[in-house]
JSON list of C-alpha atoms in Angstrom, two decimals:
[
{"chain": "A", "resi": 132, "resn": "MET", "atom": "CA", "xyz": [-19.41, 8.67, -38.39]},
{"chain": "A", "resi": 133, "resn": "PHE", "atom": "CA", "xyz": [-20.50, 5.75, -36.19]},
{"chain": "A", "resi": 134, "resn": "ALA", "atom": "CA", "xyz": [-18.88, 4.68, -32.93]},
{"chain": "A", "resi": 135, "resn": "GLY", "atom": "CA", "xyz": [-19.44, 0.97, -33.65]},
{"chain": "A", "resi": 136, "resn": "PRO", "atom": "CA", "xyz": [-21.80, -1.61, -35.07]},
{"chain": "A", "resi": 137, "resn": "LEU", "atom": "CA", "xyz": [-24.47, -1.00, -32.43]},
{"chain": "A", "resi": 138, "resn": "ASP", "atom": "CA", "xyz": [-24.35, 2.71, -33.16]},
{"chain": "A", "resi": 139, "resn": "LEU", "atom": "CA", "xyz": [-24.90, 2.05, -36.87]},
{"chain": "A", "resi": 140, "resn": "LEU", "atom": "CA", "xyz": [-27.73, -0.38, -36.22]},
{"chain": "A", "resi": 141, "resn": "LEU", "atom": "CA", "xyz": [-29.46, 2.01, -33.84]},
{"chain": "A", "resi": 142, "resn": "HIS", "atom": "CA", "xyz": [-29.13, 4.81, -36.42]},
{"chain": "A", "resi": 143, "resn": "LEU", "atom": "CA", "xyz": [-30.81, 2.72, -39.10]},
{"chain": "A", "resi": 144, "resn": "ILE", "atom": "CA", "xyz": [-33.71, 1.84, -36.81]},
{"chain": "A", "resi": 145, "resn": "ASP", "atom": "CA", "xyz": [-34.22, 5.41, -35.58]},
{"chain": "A", "resi": 146, "resn": "ARG", "atom": "CA", "xyz": [-34.04, 6.79, -39.12]},
{"chain": "A", "resi": 147, "resn": "GLN", "atom": "CA", "xyz": [-37.06, 4.70, -40.08]},
{"chain": "A", "resi": 148, "resn": "GLU", "atom": "CA", "xyz": [-38.76, 5.50, -36.75]},
{"chain": "A", "resi": 149, "resn": "LEU", "atom": "CA", "xyz": [-39.04, 1.84, -35.81]},
{"chain": "A", "resi": 150, "resn": "ASP", "atom": "CA", "xyz": [-39.18, 0.29, -32.40]},
{"chain": "A", "resi": 151, "resn": "ILE", "atom": "CA", "xyz": [-36.33, -1.94, -31.36]},
{"chain": "A", "resi": 152, "resn": "THR", "atom": "CA", "xyz": [-37.87, -5.34, -32.04]},
{"chain": "A", "resi": 153, "resn": "ALA", "atom": "CA", "xyz": [-36.96, -8.50, -33.89]},
{"chain": "A", "resi": 154, "resn": "VAL", "atom": "CA", "xyz": [-39.08, -7.37, -36.86]},
{"chain": "A", "resi": 155, "resn": "SER", "atom": "CA", "xyz": [-37.22, -4.06, -37.04]},
{"chain": "A", "resi": 156, "resn": "LEU", "atom": "CA", "xyz": [-33.89, -5.85, -37.02]},
{"chain": "A", "resi": 157, "resn": "ALA", "atom": "CA", "xyz": [-34.98, -7.99, -39.97]},
{"chain": "A", "resi": 158, "resn": "LYS", "atom": "CA", "xyz": [-36.09, -4.89, -41.91]},
{"chain": "A", "resi": 159, "resn": "VAL", "atom": "CA", "xyz": [-32.77, -3.03, -41.60]},
{"chain": "A", "resi": 160, "resn": "THR", "atom": "CA", "xyz": [-30.54, -6.04, -42.29]},
{"chain": "A", "resi": 161, "resn": "ALA", "atom": "CA", "xyz": [-30.10, -5.19, -45.97]},
{"chain": "A", "resi": 162, "resn": "GLN", "atom": "CA", "xyz": [-29.22, -1.55, -45.20]},
{"chain": "A", "resi": 163, "resn": "TYR", "atom": "CA", "xyz": [-26.76, -2.64, -42.56]},
{"chain": "A", "resi": 164, "resn": "LEU", "atom": "CA", "xyz": [-24.96, -5.01, -44.95]},
{"chain": "A", "resi": 165, "resn": "SER", "atom": "CA", "xyz": [-24.69, -2.26, -47.55]},
{"chain": "A", "resi": 166, "resn": "GLN", "atom": "CA", "xyz": [-23.01, -0.02, -45.01]},
{"chain": "A", "resi": 167, "resn": "ILE", "atom": "CA", "xyz": [-20.50, -2.78, -44.28]},
{"chain": "A", "resi": 168, "resn": "GLU", "atom": "CA", "xyz": [-19.53, -2.80, -47.95]},
{"chain": "A", "resi": 169, "resn": "ALA", "atom": "CA", "xyz": [-18.50, 0.84, -47.64]},
{"chain": "A", "resi": 170, "resn": "LEU", "atom": "CA", "xyz": [-16.36, 0.05, -44.60]},
{"chain": "A", "resi": 171, "resn": "LYS", "atom": "CA", "xyz": [-14.08, -2.19, -46.64]},
{"chain": "A", "resi": 172, "resn": "GLN", "atom": "CA", "xyz": [-12.45, 0.91, -48.10]},
{"chain": "A", "resi": 173, "resn": "ASP", "atom": "CA", "xyz": [-12.30, 3.31, -45.14]},
{"chain": "A", "resi": 174, "resn": "ARG", "atom": "CA", "xyz": [-12.27, 1.33, -41.86]},
{"chain": "A", "resi": 175, "resn": "MET", "atom": "CA", "xyz": [-10.93, -2.08, -42.68]},
{"chain": "A", "resi": 176, "resn": "GLU", "atom": "CA", "xyz": [-9.42, -2.55, -39.23]},
{"chain": "A", "resi": 177, "resn": "GLU", "atom": "CA", "xyz": [-12.86, -2.28, -37.60]},
{"chain": "A", "resi": 178, "resn": "LEU", "atom": "CA", "xyz": [-14.67, -4.46, -40.13]},
{"chain": "A", "resi": 179, "resn": "ILE", "atom": "CA", "xyz": [-14.61, -7.58, -37.95]},
{"chain": "A", "resi": 180, "resn": "ASP", "atom": "CA", "xyz": [-16.87, -6.00, -35.29]},
{"chain": "A", "resi": 181, "resn": "PHE", "atom": "CA", "xyz": [-19.43, -4.98, -37.89]},
{"chain": "A", "resi": 182, "resn": "LEU", "atom": "CA", "xyz": [-19.33, -8.42, -39.50]},
{"chain": "A", "resi": 183, "resn": "VAL", "atom": "CA", "xyz": [-20.20, -10.11, -36.19]},
{"chain": "A", "resi": 184, "resn": "VAL", "atom": "CA", "xyz": [-23.35, -8.03, -35.79]},
{"chain": "A", "resi": 185, "resn": "GLY", "atom": "CA", "xyz": [-24.11, -8.47, -39.51]},
{"chain": "A", "resi": 186, "resn": "ALA", "atom": "CA", "xyz": [-24.00, -12.25, -39.13]},
{"chain": "A", "resi": 187, "resn": "ARG", "atom": "CA", "xyz": [-26.42, -12.05, -36.22]},
{"chain": "A", "resi": 188, "resn": "LEU", "atom": "CA", "xyz": [-28.79, -9.92, -38.33]},
{"chain": "A", "resi": 189, "resn": "VAL", "atom": "CA", "xyz": [-28.69, -12.43, -41.18]},
{"chain": "A", "resi": 190, "resn": "LEU", "atom": "CA", "xyz": [-29.53, -15.22, -38.72]},
{"chain": "A", "resi": 191, "resn": "ILE", "atom": "CA", "xyz": [-32.41, -13.20, -37.27]},
{"chain": "A", "resi": 192, "resn": "LYS", "atom": "CA", "xyz": [-33.84, -12.44, -40.72]},
{"chain": "A", "resi": 193, "resn": "SER", "atom": "CA", "xyz": [-33.55, -16.06, -41.84]},
{"chain": "A", "resi": 194, "resn": "ARG", "atom": "CA", "xyz": [-35.45, -17.22, -38.78]},
{"chain": "A", "resi": 195, "resn": "ALA", "atom": "CA", "xyz": [-38.10, -14.57, -39.42]},
{"chain": "A", "resi": 196, "resn": "LEU", "atom": "CA", "xyz": [-38.57, -15.87, -42.99]},
{"chain": "A", "resi": 197, "resn": "LEU", "atom": "CA", "xyz": [-38.33, -19.55, -42.07]},
{"chain": "A", "resi": 198, "resn": "PRO", "atom": "CA", "xyz": [-39.70, -20.10, -38.55]},
{"chain": "A", "resi": 199, "resn": "GLN", "atom": "CA", "xyz": [-37.96, -22.89, -36.71]},
{"chain": "A", "resi": 200, "resn": "GLU", "atom": "CA", "xyz": [-38.43, -24.70, -33.44]},
{"chain": "A", "resi": 201, "resn": "PRO", "atom": "CA", "xyz": [-36.46, -23.25, -30.51]},
{"chain": "A", "resi": 202, "resn": "ALA", "atom": "CA", "xyz": [-32.94, -24.67, -30.36]},
{"chain": "A", "resi": 203, "resn": "VAL", "atom": "CA", "xyz": [-31.97, -26.74, -27.31]},
{"chain": "A", "resi": 204, "resn": "ASP", "atom": "CA", "xyz": [-28.44, -26.89, -25.84]},
{"chain": "A", "resi": 205, "resn": "GLU", "atom": "CA", "xyz": [-26.60, -29.91, -24.45]},
{"chain": "A", "resi": 206, "resn": "ASP", "atom": "CA", "xyz": [-28.22, -29.54, -21.02]},
{"chain": "A", "resi": 207, "resn": "GLY", "atom": "CA", "xyz": [-31.69, -29.69, -22.51]},
{"chain": "A", "resi": 208, "resn": "GLU", "atom": "CA", "xyz": [-32.38, -26.00, -21.91]},
{"chain": "A", "resi": 209, "resn": "GLU", "atom": "CA", "xyz": [-33.80, -23.77, -24.60]},
{"chain": "A", "resi": 210, "resn": "GLU", "atom": "CA", "xyz": [-31.19, -21.45, -26.13]},
{"chain": "A", "resi": 211, "resn": "GLU", "atom": "CA", "xyz": [-31.79, -17.71, -26.02]},
{"chain": "A", "resi": 212, "resn": "ASP", "atom": "CA", "xyz": [-33.32, -16.20, -29.11]},
{"chain": "A", "resi": 213, "resn": "PRO", "atom": "CA", "xyz": [-30.57, -14.18, -30.91]},
{"chain": "A", "resi": 214, "resn": "ALA", "atom": "CA", "xyz": [-33.10, -11.49, -31.78]},
{"chain": "A", "resi": 215, "resn": "ALA", "atom": "CA", "xyz": [-34.09, -11.03, -28.13]},
{"chain": "A", "resi": 216, "resn": "ALA", "atom": "CA", "xyz": [-30.44, -10.86, -27.08]},
{"chain": "A", "resi": 217, "resn": "LEU", "atom": "CA", "xyz": [-29.62, -8.22, -29.70]},
{"chain": "A", "resi": 218, "resn": "VAL", "atom": "CA", "xyz": [-32.74, -6.21, -28.84]},
{"chain": "A", "resi": 219, "resn": "ARG", "atom": "CA", "xyz": [-31.75, -6.15, -25.17]},
{"chain": "A", "resi": 220, "resn": "GLN", "atom": "CA", "xyz": [-28.22, -5.08, -26.09]},
{"chain": "A", "resi": 221, "resn": "LEU", "atom": "CA", "xyz": [-29.50, -2.27, -28.30]},
{"chain": "A", "resi": 222, "resn": "LEU", "atom": "CA", "xyz": [-31.86, -0.96, -25.61]},
{"chain": "A", "resi": 223, "resn": "ARG", "atom": "CA", "xyz": [-29.01, -0.84, -23.12]},
{"chain": "A", "resi": 224, "resn": "TYR", "atom": "CA", "xyz": [-26.76, 0.88, -25.65]},
{"chain": "A", "resi": 225, "resn": "ARG", "atom": "CA", "xyz": [-29.43, 3.54, -26.27]},
{"chain": "A", "resi": 226, "resn": "GLN", "atom": "CA", "xyz": [-29.57, 4.33, -22.52]},
{"chain": "A", "resi": 227, "resn": "PHE", "atom": "CA", "xyz": [-25.83, 4.78, -22.31]},
{"chain": "A", "resi": 228, "resn": "LYS", "atom": "CA", "xyz": [-25.81, 6.90, -25.46]},
{"chain": "A", "resi": 229, "resn": "LYS", "atom": "CA", "xyz": [-28.44, 9.25, -24.04]},
{"chain": "A", "resi": 230, "resn": "ALA", "atom": "CA", "xyz": [-26.53, 9.56, -20.78]},
{"chain": "A", "resi": 231, "resn": "ALA", "atom": "CA", "xyz": [-23.29, 10.30, -22.67]},
{"chain": "A", "resi": 232, "resn": "GLY", "atom": "CA", "xyz": [-25.04, 12.97, -24.74]},
{"chain": "A", "resi": 233, "resn": "PHE", "atom": "CA", "xyz": [-26.48, 14.59, -21.62]},
{"chain": "A", "resi": 234, "resn": "LEU", "atom": "CA", "xyz": [-23.06, 14.73, -19.94]},
{"chain": "A", "resi": 235, "resn": "GLN", "atom": "CA", "xyz": [-21.44, 16.08, -23.11]},
{"chain": "A", "resi": 236, "resn": "GLN", "atom": "CA", "xyz": [-24.03, 18.85, -23.30]},
{"chain": "A", "resi": 237, "resn": "ARG", "atom": "CA", "xyz": [-23.38, 19.85, -19.69]},
{"chain": "A", "resi": 238, "resn": "GLU", "atom": "CA", "xyz": [-19.64, 19.88, -20.31]},
{"chain": "A", "resi": 239, "resn": "GLN", "atom": "CA", "xyz": [-20.05, 22.16, -23.32]},
{"chain": "A", "resi": 240, "resn": "GLN", "atom": "CA", "xyz": [-22.15, 24.53, -21.21]},
{"chain": "A", "resi": 241, "resn": "GLY", "atom": "CA", "xyz": [-19.54, 24.56, -18.45]},
{"chain": "A", "resi": 242, "resn": "LEU", "atom": "CA", "xyz": [-21.87, 22.83, -15.98]},
{"chain": "A", "resi": 243, "resn": "ARG", "atom": "CA", "xyz": [-19.41, 20.61, -14.17]},
{"chain": "A", "resi": 244, "resn": "THR", "atom": "CA", "xyz": [-21.01, 20.75, -10.73]},
{"chain": "A", "resi": 245, "resn": "TYR", "atom": "CA", "xyz": [-23.98, 18.86, -9.32]},
{"chain": "A", "resi": 246, "resn": "LEU", "atom": "CA", "xyz": [-26.41, 19.80, -6.60]},
{"chain": "A", "resi": 247, "resn": "ARG", "atom": "CA", "xyz": [-26.62, 17.77, -3.43]},
{"chain": "A", "resi": 248, "resn": "VAL", "atom": "CA", "xyz": [-29.69, 15.56, -3.55]},
{"chain": "A", "resi": 249, "resn": "ALA", "atom": "CA", "xyz": [-29.57, 14.26, 0.02]},
{"chain": "A", "resi": 250, "resn": "PRO", "atom": "CA", "xyz": [-30.00, 16.76, 2.86]},
{"chain": "A", "resi": 251, "resn": "PRO", "atom": "CA", "xyz": [-26.83, 17.72, 4.74]},
{"chain": "A", "resi": 252, "resn": "PRO", "atom": "CA", "xyz": [-26.17, 15.63, 7.84]},
{"chain": "A", "resi": 253, "resn": "LYS", "atom": "CA", "xyz": [-27.12, 17.10, 11.18]},
{"chain": "A", "resi": 254, "resn": "LEU", "atom": "CA", "xyz": [-24.12, 17.10, 13.48]},
{"chain": "A", "resi": 255, "resn": "GLU", "atom": "CA", "xyz": [-24.79, 17.50, 17.16]},
{"chain": "A", "resi": 256, "resn": "GLY", "atom": "CA", "xyz": [-22.16, 19.27, 19.21]},
{"chain": "A", "resi": 257, "resn": "LYS", "atom": "CA", "xyz": [-20.94, 17.34, 22.22]},
{"chain": "A", "resi": 258, "resn": "LEU", "atom": "CA", "xyz": [-18.85, 19.99, 23.97]},
{"chain": "A", "resi": 259, "resn": "ASP", "atom": "CA", "xyz": [-19.01, 19.22, 27.67]},
{"chain": "A", "resi": 260, "resn": "LEU", "atom": "CA", "xyz": [-19.00, 22.48, 29.64]},
{"chain": "A", "resi": 261, "resn": "SER", "atom": "CA", "xyz": [-20.12, 20.98, 32.90]},
{"chain": "A", "resi": 262, "resn": "GLY", "atom": "CA", "xyz": [-18.15, 22.26, 35.86]},
{"chain": "A", "resi": 263, "resn": "ILE", "atom": "CA", "xyz": [-16.87, 25.33, 33.95]},
{"chain": "A", "resi": 264, "resn": "SER", "atom": "CA", "xyz": [-18.12, 28.73, 35.02]},
{"chain": "A", "resi": 265, "resn": "VAL", "atom": "CA", "xyz": [-18.09, 32.03, 33.20]},
{"chain": "A", "resi": 266, "resn": "GLU", "atom": "CA", "xyz": [-15.56, 33.38, 35.69]},
{"chain": "A", "resi": 267, "resn": "ALA", "atom": "CA", "xyz": [-13.16, 30.54, 34.90]},
{"chain": "A", "resi": 268, "resn": "LEU", "atom": "CA", "xyz": [-13.46, 31.18, 31.18]},
{"chain": "A", "resi": 269, "resn": "MET", "atom": "CA", "xyz": [-12.89, 34.90, 31.64]},
{"chain": "A", "resi": 270, "resn": "GLY", "atom": "CA", "xyz": [-9.85, 34.19, 33.76]},
{"chain": "A", "resi": 271, "resn": "ALA", "atom": "CA", "xyz": [-8.38, 31.93, 31.10]},
{"chain": "A", "resi": 272, "resn": "VAL", "atom": "CA", "xyz": [-8.97, 34.57, 28.42]},
{"chain": "A", "resi": 273, "resn": "ARG", "atom": "CA", "xyz": [-7.33, 37.29, 30.50]},
{"chain": "A", "resi": 274, "resn": "ALA", "atom": "CA", "xyz": [-4.32, 35.08, 31.19]},
{"chain": "A", "resi": 275, "resn": "ALA", "atom": "CA", "xyz": [-3.93, 34.34, 27.47]},
{"chain": "A", "resi": 276, "resn": "LEU", "atom": "CA", "xyz": [-4.24, 38.04, 26.55]},
{"chain": "A", "resi": 277, "resn": "ASP", "atom": "CA", "xyz": [-1.73, 39.09, 29.20]},
{"chain": "A", "resi": 278, "resn": "ARG", "atom": "CA", "xyz": [0.72, 36.49, 27.97]},
{"chain": "A", "resi": 279, "resn": "ALA", "atom": "CA", "xyz": [0.26, 37.65, 24.36]},
{"chain": "A", "resi": 280, "resn": "GLU", "atom": "CA", "xyz": [0.92, 41.29, 25.31]},
{"chain": "A", "resi": 281, "resn": "THR", "atom": "CA", "xyz": [4.05, 40.26, 27.18]},
{"chain": "A", "resi": 282, "resn": "LEU", "atom": "CA", "xyz": [5.35, 38.38, 24.16]},
{"chain": "A", "resi": 283, "resn": "GLU", "atom": "CA", "xyz": [4.65, 41.33, 21.84]},
{"chain": "A", "resi": 284, "resn": "ASP", "atom": "CA", "xyz": [6.34, 43.90, 24.09]},
{"chain": "A", "resi": 285, "resn": "SER", "atom": "CA", "xyz": [9.42, 41.84, 24.89]},
{"chain": "A", "resi": 286, "resn": "VAL", "atom": "CA", "xyz": [12.41, 41.86, 22.60]},
{"chain": "A", "resi": 287, "resn": "SER", "atom": "CA", "xyz": [13.98, 38.44, 22.21]},
{"chain": "A", "resi": 288, "resn": "VAL", "atom": "CA", "xyz": [17.72, 38.16, 21.73]},
{"chain": "A", "resi": 289, "resn": "ALA", "atom": "CA", "xyz": [18.96, 34.87, 20.37]},
{"chain": "A", "resi": 290, "resn": "ARG", "atom": "CA", "xyz": [21.77, 33.85, 22.65]},
{"chain": "A", "resi": 291, "resn": "PRO", "atom": "CA", "xyz": [22.66, 30.43, 23.94]},
{"chain": "A", "resi": 292, "resn": "ARG", "atom": "CA", "xyz": [22.35, 29.79, 27.66]},
{"chain": "A", "resi": 293, "resn": "THR", "atom": "CA", "xyz": [22.77, 26.75, 29.82]},
{"chain": "A", "resi": 294, "resn": "MET", "atom": "CA", "xyz": [20.16, 25.60, 32.32]},
{"chain": "A", "resi": 295, "resn": "THR", "atom": "CA", "xyz": [20.83, 22.92, 34.93]},
{"chain": "A", "resi": 296, "resn": "ILE", "atom": "CA", "xyz": [18.60, 21.05, 37.30]},
{"chain": "A", "resi": 297, "resn": "GLN", "atom": "CA", "xyz": [20.65, 22.36, 40.24]},
{"chain": "A", "resi": 298, "resn": "GLY", "atom": "CA", "xyz": [20.01, 25.93, 39.13]},
{"chain": "A", "resi": 299, "resn": "GLN", "atom": "CA", "xyz": [16.25, 25.37, 38.94]},
{"chain": "A", "resi": 300, "resn": "ILE", "atom": "CA", "xyz": [16.32, 23.67, 42.37]},
{"chain": "A", "resi": 301, "resn": "GLU", "atom": "CA", "xyz": [17.99, 26.70, 43.95]},
{"chain": "A", "resi": 302, "resn": "ARG", "atom": "CA", "xyz": [15.56, 29.04, 42.24]},
{"chain": "A", "resi": 303, "resn": "LEU", "atom": "CA", "xyz": [12.57, 27.06, 43.47]},
{"chain": "A", "resi": 304, "resn": "ARG", "atom": "CA", "xyz": [13.94, 26.91, 47.03]},
{"chain": "A", "resi": 305, "resn": "TYR", "atom": "CA", "xyz": [14.33, 30.67, 47.04]},
{"chain": "A", "resi": 306, "resn": "GLN", "atom": "CA", "xyz": [10.76, 31.30, 45.84]},
{"chain": "A", "resi": 307, "resn": "VAL", "atom": "CA", "xyz": [9.04, 28.99, 48.36]},
{"chain": "A", "resi": 308, "resn": "ARG", "atom": "CA", "xyz": [11.31, 29.91, 51.28]},
{"chain": "A", "resi": 309, "resn": "SER", "atom": "CA", "xyz": [8.96, 32.61, 52.58]},
{"chain": "A", "resi": 310, "resn": "GLY", "atom": "CA", "xyz": [5.89, 30.34, 52.41]},
{"chain": "A", "resi": 311, "resn": "THR", "atom": "CA", "xyz": [4.75, 31.68, 49.04]},
{"chain": "A", "resi": 312, "resn": "THR", "atom": "CA", "xyz": [2.81, 29.41, 46.73]},
{"chain": "A", "resi": 313, "resn": "VAL", "atom": "CA", "xyz": [4.35, 29.30, 43.26]},
{"chain": "A", "resi": 314, "resn": "ALA", "atom": "CA", "xyz": [2.76, 28.10, 40.03]},
{"chain": "A", "resi": 315, "resn": "PHE", "atom": "CA", "xyz": [4.77, 25.71, 37.92]},
{"chain": "A", "resi": 316, "resn": "ALA", "atom": "CA", "xyz": [4.32, 27.98, 34.87]},
{"chain": "A", "resi": 317, "resn": "ASP", "atom": "CA", "xyz": [5.91, 30.90, 36.78]},
{"chain": "A", "resi": 318, "resn": "LEU", "atom": "CA", "xyz": [9.16, 28.95, 37.16]},
{"chain": "A", "resi": 319, "resn": "MET", "atom": "CA", "xyz": [9.86, 29.24, 33.45]},
{"chain": "A", "resi": 320, "resn": "SER", "atom": "CA", "xyz": [10.55, 32.06, 31.07]},
{"chain": "A", "resi": 321, "resn": "SER", "atom": "CA", "xyz": [7.91, 33.60, 28.84]},
{"chain": "A", "resi": 322, "resn": "GLU", "atom": "CA", "xyz": [9.19, 31.60, 25.86]},
{"chain": "A", "resi": 323, "resn": "ALA", "atom": "CA", "xyz": [9.77, 28.29, 27.53]},
{"chain": "A", "resi": 324, "resn": "THR", "atom": "CA", "xyz": [11.11, 25.47, 25.38]},
{"chain": "A", "resi": 325, "resn": "ARG", "atom": "CA", "xyz": [10.72, 21.74, 25.84]},
{"chain": "A", "resi": 326, "resn": "ASN", "atom": "CA", "xyz": [14.17, 21.50, 27.40]},
{"chain": "A", "resi": 327, "resn": "GLU", "atom": "CA", "xyz": [13.36, 24.19, 29.96]},
{"chain": "A", "resi": 328, "resn": "ILE", "atom": "CA", "xyz": [10.08, 22.49, 30.87]},
{"chain": "A", "resi": 329, "resn": "ALA", "atom": "CA", "xyz": [11.85, 19.15, 31.27]},
{"chain": "A", "resi": 330, "resn": "VAL", "atom": "CA", "xyz": [14.62, 20.59, 33.46]},
{"chain": "A", "resi": 331, "resn": "THR", "atom": "CA", "xyz": [12.12, 22.42, 35.68]},
{"chain": "A", "resi": 332, "resn": "LEU", "atom": "CA", "xyz": [9.96, 19.32, 36.04]},
{"chain": "A", "resi": 333, "resn": "LEU", "atom": "CA", "xyz": [12.96, 17.23, 37.11]},
{"chain": "A", "resi": 334, "resn": "ALA", "atom": "CA", "xyz": [13.88, 19.89, 39.68]},
{"chain": "A", "resi": 335, "resn": "VAL", "atom": "CA", "xyz": [10.34, 19.84, 41.10]},
{"chain": "A", "resi": 336, "resn": "LEU", "atom": "CA", "xyz": [10.29, 16.04, 41.27]},
{"chain": "A", "resi": 337, "resn": "GLU", "atom": "CA", "xyz": [13.65, 15.97, 43.04]},
{"chain": "A", "resi": 338, "resn": "LEU", "atom": "CA", "xyz": [12.52, 18.43, 45.71]},
{"chain": "A", "resi": 339, "resn": "ILE", "atom": "CA", "xyz": [9.26, 16.49, 46.18]},
{"chain": "A", "resi": 340, "resn": "LYS", "atom": "CA", "xyz": [11.31, 13.34, 46.72]},
{"chain": "A", "resi": 341, "resn": "ARG", "atom": "CA", "xyz": [13.38, 15.15, 49.36]},
{"chain": "A", "resi": 342, "resn": "ARG", "atom": "CA", "xyz": [10.13, 16.30, 51.02]},
{"chain": "A", "resi": 343, "resn": "GLU", "atom": "CA", "xyz": [11.09, 19.96, 50.71]},
{"chain": "A", "resi": 344, "resn": "ILE", "atom": "CA", "xyz": [8.03, 20.98, 48.67]},
{"chain": "A", "resi": 345, "resn": "LEU", "atom": "CA", "xyz": [4.49, 19.84, 47.97]},
{"chain": "A", "resi": 346, "resn": "ALA", "atom": "CA", "xyz": [2.66, 20.11, 44.63]},
{"chain": "A", "resi": 347, "resn": "SER", "atom": "CA", "xyz": [-1.10, 20.13, 44.08]},
{"chain": "A", "resi": 348, "resn": "GLN", "atom": "CA", "xyz": [-3.50, 20.45, 41.17]},
{"chain": "A", "resi": 349, "resn": "GLU", "atom": "CA", "xyz": [-7.13, 21.24, 41.93]},
{"chain": "A", "resi": 350, "resn": "ALA", "atom": "CA", "xyz": [-8.59, 20.48, 38.49]},
{"chain": "A", "resi": 351, "resn": "MET", "atom": "CA", "xyz": [-7.57, 18.41, 35.51]},
{"chain": "A", "resi": 352, "resn": "PHE", "atom": "CA", "xyz": [-5.21, 20.41, 33.29]},
{"chain": "A", "resi": 353, "resn": "GLY", "atom": "CA", "xyz": [-5.32, 23.18, 35.86]},
{"chain": "A", "resi": 354, "resn": "PRO", "atom": "CA", "xyz": [-2.29, 25.07, 37.20]},
{"chain": "A", "resi": 355, "resn": "ILE", "atom": "CA", "xyz": [0.20, 23.10, 39.29]},
{"chain": "A", "resi": 356, "resn": "LEU", "atom": "CA", "xyz": [0.76, 24.93, 42.59]},
{"chain": "A", "resi": 357, "resn": "ILE", "atom": "CA", "xyz": [3.96, 24.41, 44.57]},
{"chain": "A", "resi": 358, "resn": "HIS", "atom": "CA", "xyz": [4.61, 25.41, 48.20]},
{"chain": "A", "resi": 359, "resn": "ALA", "atom": "CA", "xyz": [7.07, 24.50, 50.92]},
{"chain": "A", "resi": 360, "resn": "ALA", "atom": "CA", "xyz": [6.40, 21.28, 52.80]},
{"chain": "A", "resi": 361, "resn": "PRO", "atom": "CA", "xyz": [5.78, 21.58, 56.56]},
{"chain": "A", "resi": 362, "resn": "LYS", "atom": "CA", "xyz": [8.79, 20.69, 58.74]},
{"chain": "A", "resi": 363, "resn": "ALA", "atom": "CA", "xyz": [10.97, 20.43, 55.65]},
{"chain": "A", "resi": 364, "resn": "ASN", "atom": "CA", "xyz": [14.54, 19.32, 56.20]},
{"chain": "A", "resi": 365, "resn": "GLY", "atom": "CA", "xyz": [16.19, 21.29, 53.43]},
{"chain": "A", "resi": 366, "resn": "PRO", "atom": "CA", "xyz": [19.69, 22.62, 53.02]},
{"chain": "A", "resi": 367, "resn": "GLU", "atom": "CA", "xyz": [19.15, 25.18, 55.82]},
{"chain": "A", "resi": 368, "resn": "GLY", "atom": "CA", "xyz": [18.71, 22.41, 58.39]},
{"chain": "A", "resi": 369, "resn": "GLY", "atom": "CA", "xyz": [21.65, 20.54, 56.99]},
{"chain": "A", "resi": 370, "resn": "GLN", "atom": "CA", "xyz": [19.89, 17.20, 57.51]},
{"chain": "A", "resi": 371, "resn": "ASP", "atom": "CA", "xyz": [18.98, 16.27, 53.94]},
{"chain": "A", "resi": 372, "resn": "GLU", "atom": "CA", "xyz": [21.62, 15.34, 51.41]},
{"chain": "A", "resi": 373, "resn": "PHE", "atom": "CA", "xyz": [21.46, 14.73, 47.67]},
{"chain": "A", "resi": 374, "resn": "ASP", "atom": "CA", "xyz": [20.70, 11.30, 46.30]},
{"chain": "A", "resi": 375, "resn": "PRO", "atom": "CA", "xyz": [24.10, 9.67, 45.79]},
{"chain": "A", "resi": 376, "resn": "ASP", "atom": "CA", "xyz": [22.91, 8.15, 42.52]},
{"chain": "A", "resi": 377, "resn": "PHE", "atom": "CA", "xyz": [21.76, 11.48, 41.10]},
{"chain": "A", "resi": 378, "resn": "ASP", "atom": "CA", "xyz": [24.30, 13.97, 39.78]},
{"chain": "A", "resi": 379, "resn": "GLU", "atom": "CA", "xyz": [22.48, 17.25, 39.13]},
{"chain": "A", "resi": 380, "resn": "ASP", "atom": "CA", "xyz": [25.45, 19.21, 37.84]},
{"chain": "A", "resi": 381, "resn": "SER", "atom": "CA", "xyz": [26.05, 16.66, 35.10]},
{"chain": "A", "resi": 382, "resn": "VAL", "atom": "CA", "xyz": [22.54, 17.22, 33.68]},
{"chain": "A", "resi": 383, "resn": "GLU", "atom": "CA", "xyz": [22.48, 20.43, 31.75]},
{"chain": "A", "resi": 384, "resn": "PHE", "atom": "CA", "xyz": [20.79, 21.64, 28.60]},
{"chain": "A", "resi": 385, "resn": "GLU", "atom": "CA", "xyz": [21.88, 24.30, 26.16]},
{"chain": "A", "resi": 386, "resn": "MET", "atom": "CA", "xyz": [18.99, 26.64, 25.41]},
{"chain": "A", "resi": 387, "resn": "ASP", "atom": "CA", "xyz": [18.96, 28.25, 21.96]}
]
């Protein structure tokens, strides 16, 4: 019924309502040794732990009956009193036993949660809205809603198609031919993939290199606007040729 020798010793002291002192340890020594005799039959494998504490109790009681001078070790320092060491160990064991009983009671009651003691941290938002107007936010919301409605109304048919840089170049030339400004996002389908974005970007960069178009972006992460370059020498003038090291027709992507 006892978890160990300290548990038995603490039980004997508490049963007689004694304080944990050297005198109390000397008083319960005889009772403790009698309990060890009973352990020889039931818990022989744990007897060694009880015998160690029993030997310490016998030493404490003998010193209480026959006072001696404090023992000194090899370094000349006074050795710790065995009674004081055992008293300190018992006091610490009692604290842990009370804490274990408290936790066991809470577990039996189903109280497995604990309230926060410290106040919750105060987090300050650092969203920088400088330079953003209400009109700009409303425009972004409308654009997102229009795009969502378009995606819901359209019926997608899974069919493979091939997109080339040359095809996107011709499409872009046709759209900017009349002086119209075109957004980069309008050059792609409503369900643009990474391959389509990459092909369109390469087409735009190639036409910029040939000085046929100009691209601008007024704000960071804003729309990229594309329009025809002034005095462009495109295919209509017949003065600009393809880069000999760049084969557009050989670069094609299969869109799934």
